[in-house]
mmCIF file of C-alpha atoms in Angstrom:
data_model
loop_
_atom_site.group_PDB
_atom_site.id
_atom_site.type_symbol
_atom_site.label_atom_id
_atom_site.label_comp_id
_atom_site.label_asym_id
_atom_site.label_seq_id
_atom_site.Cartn_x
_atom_site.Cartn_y
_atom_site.Cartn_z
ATOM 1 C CA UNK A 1072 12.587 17.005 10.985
ATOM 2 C CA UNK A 1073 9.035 15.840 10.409
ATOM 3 C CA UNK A 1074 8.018 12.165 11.444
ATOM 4 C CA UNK A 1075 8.334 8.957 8.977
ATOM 5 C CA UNK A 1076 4.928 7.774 8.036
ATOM 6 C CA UNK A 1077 5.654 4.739 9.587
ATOM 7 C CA UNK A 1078 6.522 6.095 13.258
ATOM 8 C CA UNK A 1079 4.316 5.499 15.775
ATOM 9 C CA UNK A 1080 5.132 8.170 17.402
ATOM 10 C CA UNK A 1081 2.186 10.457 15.134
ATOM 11 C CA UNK A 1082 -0.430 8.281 16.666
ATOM 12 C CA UNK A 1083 1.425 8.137 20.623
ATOM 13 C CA UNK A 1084 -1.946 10.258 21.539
ATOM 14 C CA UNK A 1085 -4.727 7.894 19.879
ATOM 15 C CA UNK A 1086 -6.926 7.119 22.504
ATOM 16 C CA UNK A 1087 -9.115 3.630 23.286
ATOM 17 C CA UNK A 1088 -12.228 4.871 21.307
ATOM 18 C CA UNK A 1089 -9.583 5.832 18.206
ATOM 19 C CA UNK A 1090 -8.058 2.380 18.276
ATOM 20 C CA UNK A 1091 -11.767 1.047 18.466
ATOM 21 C CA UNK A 1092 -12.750 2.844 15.529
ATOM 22 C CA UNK A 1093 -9.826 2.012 13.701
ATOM 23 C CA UNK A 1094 -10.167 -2.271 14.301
ATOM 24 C CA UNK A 1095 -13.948 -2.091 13.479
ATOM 25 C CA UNK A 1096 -13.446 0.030 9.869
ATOM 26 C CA UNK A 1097 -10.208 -1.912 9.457
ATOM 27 C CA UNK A 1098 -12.530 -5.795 9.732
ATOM 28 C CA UNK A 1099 -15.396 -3.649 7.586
ATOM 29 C CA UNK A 1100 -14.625 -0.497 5.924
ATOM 30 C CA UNK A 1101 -18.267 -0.188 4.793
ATOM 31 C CA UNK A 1102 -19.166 -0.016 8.565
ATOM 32 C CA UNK A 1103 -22.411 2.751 8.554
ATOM 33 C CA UNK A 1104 -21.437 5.000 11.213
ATOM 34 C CA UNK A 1105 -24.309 5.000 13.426
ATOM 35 C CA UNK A 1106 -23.190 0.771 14.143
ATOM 36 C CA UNK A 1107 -19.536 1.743 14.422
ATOM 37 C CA UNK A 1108 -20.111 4.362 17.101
ATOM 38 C CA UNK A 1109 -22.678 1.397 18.772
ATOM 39 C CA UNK A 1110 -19.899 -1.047 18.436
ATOM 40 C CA UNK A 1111 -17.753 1.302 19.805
ATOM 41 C CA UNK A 1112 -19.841 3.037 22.707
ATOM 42 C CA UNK A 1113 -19.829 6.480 21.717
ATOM 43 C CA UNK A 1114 -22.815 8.852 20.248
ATOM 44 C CA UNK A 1115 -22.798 8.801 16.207
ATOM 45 C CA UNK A 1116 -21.788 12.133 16.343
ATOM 46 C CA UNK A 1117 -18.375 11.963 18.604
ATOM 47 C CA UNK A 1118 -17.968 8.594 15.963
ATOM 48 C CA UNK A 1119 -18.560 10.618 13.418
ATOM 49 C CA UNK A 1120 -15.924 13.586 14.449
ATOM 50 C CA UNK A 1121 -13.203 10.914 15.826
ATOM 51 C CA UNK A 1122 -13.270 9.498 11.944
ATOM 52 C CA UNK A 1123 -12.743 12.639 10.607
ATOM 53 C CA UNK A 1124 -9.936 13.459 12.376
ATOM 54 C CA UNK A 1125 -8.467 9.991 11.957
ATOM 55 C CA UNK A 1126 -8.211 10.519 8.235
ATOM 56 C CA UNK A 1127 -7.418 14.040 8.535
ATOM 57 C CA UNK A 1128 -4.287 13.322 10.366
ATOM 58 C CA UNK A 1129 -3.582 10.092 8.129
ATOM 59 C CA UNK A 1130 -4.422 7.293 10.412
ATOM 60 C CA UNK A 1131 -6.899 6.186 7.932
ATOM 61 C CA UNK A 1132 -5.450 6.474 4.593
ATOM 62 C CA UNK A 1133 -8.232 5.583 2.870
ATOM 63 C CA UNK A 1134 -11.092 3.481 1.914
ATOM 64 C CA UNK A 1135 -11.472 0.892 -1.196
ATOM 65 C CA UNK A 1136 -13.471 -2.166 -2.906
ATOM 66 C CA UNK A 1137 -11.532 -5.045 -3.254
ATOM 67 C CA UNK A 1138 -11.765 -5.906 -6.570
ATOM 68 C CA UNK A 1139 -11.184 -9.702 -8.663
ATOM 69 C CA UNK A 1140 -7.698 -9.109 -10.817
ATOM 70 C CA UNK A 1141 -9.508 -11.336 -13.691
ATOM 71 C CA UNK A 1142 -13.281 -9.358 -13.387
ATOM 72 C CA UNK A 1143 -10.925 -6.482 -14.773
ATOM 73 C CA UNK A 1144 -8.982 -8.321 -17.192
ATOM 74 C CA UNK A 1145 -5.327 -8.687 -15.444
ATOM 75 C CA UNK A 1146 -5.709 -11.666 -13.700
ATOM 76 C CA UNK A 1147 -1.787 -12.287 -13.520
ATOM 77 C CA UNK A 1148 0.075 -10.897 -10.840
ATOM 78 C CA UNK A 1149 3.104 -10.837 -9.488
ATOM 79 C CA UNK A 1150 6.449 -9.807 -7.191
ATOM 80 C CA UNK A 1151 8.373 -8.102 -8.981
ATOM 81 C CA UNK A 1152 11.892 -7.796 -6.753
ATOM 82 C CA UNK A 1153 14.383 -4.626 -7.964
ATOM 83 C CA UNK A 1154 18.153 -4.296 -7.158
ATOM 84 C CA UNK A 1155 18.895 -0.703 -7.644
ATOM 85 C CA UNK A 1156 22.387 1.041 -8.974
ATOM 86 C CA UNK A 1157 22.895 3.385 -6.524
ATOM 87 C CA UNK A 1158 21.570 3.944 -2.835
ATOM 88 C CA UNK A 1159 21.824 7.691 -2.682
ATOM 89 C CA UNK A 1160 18.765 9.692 -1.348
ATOM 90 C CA UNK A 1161 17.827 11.207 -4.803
ATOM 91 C CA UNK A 1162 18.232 8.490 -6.709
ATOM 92 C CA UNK A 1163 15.850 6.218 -4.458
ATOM 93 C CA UNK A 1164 13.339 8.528 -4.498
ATOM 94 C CA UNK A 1165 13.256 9.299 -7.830
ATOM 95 C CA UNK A 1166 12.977 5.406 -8.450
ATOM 96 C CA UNK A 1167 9.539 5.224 -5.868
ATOM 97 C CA UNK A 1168 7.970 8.130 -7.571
ATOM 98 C CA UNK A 1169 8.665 6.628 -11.185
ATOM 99 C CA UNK A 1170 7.467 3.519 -10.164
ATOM 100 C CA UNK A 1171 4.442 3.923 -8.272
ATOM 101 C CA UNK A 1172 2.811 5.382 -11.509
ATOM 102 C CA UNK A 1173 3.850 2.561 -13.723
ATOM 103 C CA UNK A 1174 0.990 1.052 -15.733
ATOM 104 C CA UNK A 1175 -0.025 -2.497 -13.885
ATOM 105 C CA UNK A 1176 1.229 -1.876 -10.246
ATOM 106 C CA UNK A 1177 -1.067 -2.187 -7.463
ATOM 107 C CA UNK A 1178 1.861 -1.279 -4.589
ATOM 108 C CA UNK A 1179 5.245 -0.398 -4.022
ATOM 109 C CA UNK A 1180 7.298 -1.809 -0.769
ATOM 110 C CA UNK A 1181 10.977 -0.316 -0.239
ATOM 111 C CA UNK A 1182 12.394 -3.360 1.757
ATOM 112 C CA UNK A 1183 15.774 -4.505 3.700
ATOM 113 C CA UNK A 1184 17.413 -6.874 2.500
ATOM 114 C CA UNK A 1185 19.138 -7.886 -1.087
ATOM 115 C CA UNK A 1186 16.812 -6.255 -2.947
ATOM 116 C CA UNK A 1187 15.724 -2.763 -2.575
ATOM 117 C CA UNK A 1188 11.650 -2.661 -3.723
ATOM 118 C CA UNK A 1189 9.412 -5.550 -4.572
ATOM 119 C CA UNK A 1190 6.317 -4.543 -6.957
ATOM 120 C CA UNK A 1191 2.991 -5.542 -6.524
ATOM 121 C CA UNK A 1192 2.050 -5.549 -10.126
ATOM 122 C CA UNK A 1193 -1.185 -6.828 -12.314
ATOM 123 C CA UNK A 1194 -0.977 -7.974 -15.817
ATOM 124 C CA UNK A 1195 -3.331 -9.849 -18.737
ATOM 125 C CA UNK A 1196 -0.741 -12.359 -19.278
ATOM 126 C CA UNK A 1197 2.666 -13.570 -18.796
ATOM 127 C CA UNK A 1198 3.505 -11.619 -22.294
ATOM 128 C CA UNK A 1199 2.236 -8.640 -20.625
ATOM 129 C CA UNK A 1200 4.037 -8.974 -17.547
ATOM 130 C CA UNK A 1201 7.566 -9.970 -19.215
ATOM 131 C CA UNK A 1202 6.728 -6.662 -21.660
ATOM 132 C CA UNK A 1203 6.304 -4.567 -18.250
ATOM 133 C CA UNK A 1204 9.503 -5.824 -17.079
ATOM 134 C CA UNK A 1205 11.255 -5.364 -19.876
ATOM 135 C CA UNK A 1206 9.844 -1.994 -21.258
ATOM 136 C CA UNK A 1207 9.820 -0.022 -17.832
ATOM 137 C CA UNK A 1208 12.260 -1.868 -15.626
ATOM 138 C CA UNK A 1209 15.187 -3.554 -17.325
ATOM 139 C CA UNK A 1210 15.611 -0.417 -19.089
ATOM 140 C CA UNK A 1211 15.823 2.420 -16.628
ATOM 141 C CA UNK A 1212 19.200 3.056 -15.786
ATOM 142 C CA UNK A 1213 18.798 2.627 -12.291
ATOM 143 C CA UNK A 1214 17.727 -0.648 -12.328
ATOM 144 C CA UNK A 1215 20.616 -2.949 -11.710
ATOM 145 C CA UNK A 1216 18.582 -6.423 -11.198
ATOM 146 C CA UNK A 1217 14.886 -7.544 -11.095
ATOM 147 C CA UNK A 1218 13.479 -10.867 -10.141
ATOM 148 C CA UNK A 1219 9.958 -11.627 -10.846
ATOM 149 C CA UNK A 1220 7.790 -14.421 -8.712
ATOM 150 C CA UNK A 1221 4.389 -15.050 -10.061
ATOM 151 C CA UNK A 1222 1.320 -15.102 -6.979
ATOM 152 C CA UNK A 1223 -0.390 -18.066 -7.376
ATOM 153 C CA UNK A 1224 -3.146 -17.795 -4.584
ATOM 154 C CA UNK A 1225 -3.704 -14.461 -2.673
ATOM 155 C CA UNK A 1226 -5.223 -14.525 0.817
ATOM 156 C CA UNK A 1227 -6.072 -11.632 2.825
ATOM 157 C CA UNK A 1228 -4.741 -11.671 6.616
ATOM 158 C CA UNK A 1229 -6.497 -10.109 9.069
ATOM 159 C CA UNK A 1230 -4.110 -7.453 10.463
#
């Protein structure tokens, strides 16, 4: 059976210089590479190879621009916490792959607990976000519960 994406054990064999590489694009993903591999000690071309194979094996997923909510016109966001029907296999995965290509949602978190996802999501307004809620979740049949909790201030933390 292949390894969870969240096991450690795929990155057991990431040495000093990958862990180096990943902290310094993690604090600046913009990083040029000739200053990473300074920053790092290593030649820009080992850099260069050691961040290639980083992403290629999925230790770096990706990179992005952190974007305002509002300079894109959905400065609401919000929680949204989902109590599913039923816990089989299927039936949870079917939910994650519906929902991660909802209209408005930035990230999807299966969690422990009462609830069984929380949604990142971005809307224009409180109308949009209650017609989200009420057009895609409170309707699917294997929804048994949502709570929403609006973000008032988002902060960035630096792990």
């Amino acid at each position: 059976m292949p390894l969870a994406t969240n096991d450690v054990r795929r990155f057991a064999d990431l040495d000093d210089t990958d862990r180096a590489i990943l902290s310094e694009l993690a604090a600046d993903g913009r990083l040029p590479n000739n200053a990473l591999a300074e920053r790092v000690g290593v030649a820009p071309s080992t850099c260069l190879t050691r961040t290639r194979a980083l992403r290629e094996r999925g230790a770096i997923r990706g990179f992005h621009a952190e974007v305002d909510p509002a300079a894109v016109g959905l400065p609401l966001q919000a929680l949204v916490s989902v109590r599913l029907t039923a816990h089989e296999r299927a039936a949870v995965d079917a939910f994650r792959a519906r929902s991660v290509r909802l209209p408005g949602v930035v990230a999807v978190f299966h969690v422990a607990g009462a609830e069984d996802y929380v949604l990142h999501v971005r809307a224009a307004s409180a109308d949009a976000l209650r017609d989200f809620v009420l057009d895609h979740l409170a309707v699917d049949p294997a929804v048994q519960h949502t709570q929403t909790s609006l973000i008032f201030e988002q902060a960035r933390g630096m792990g």
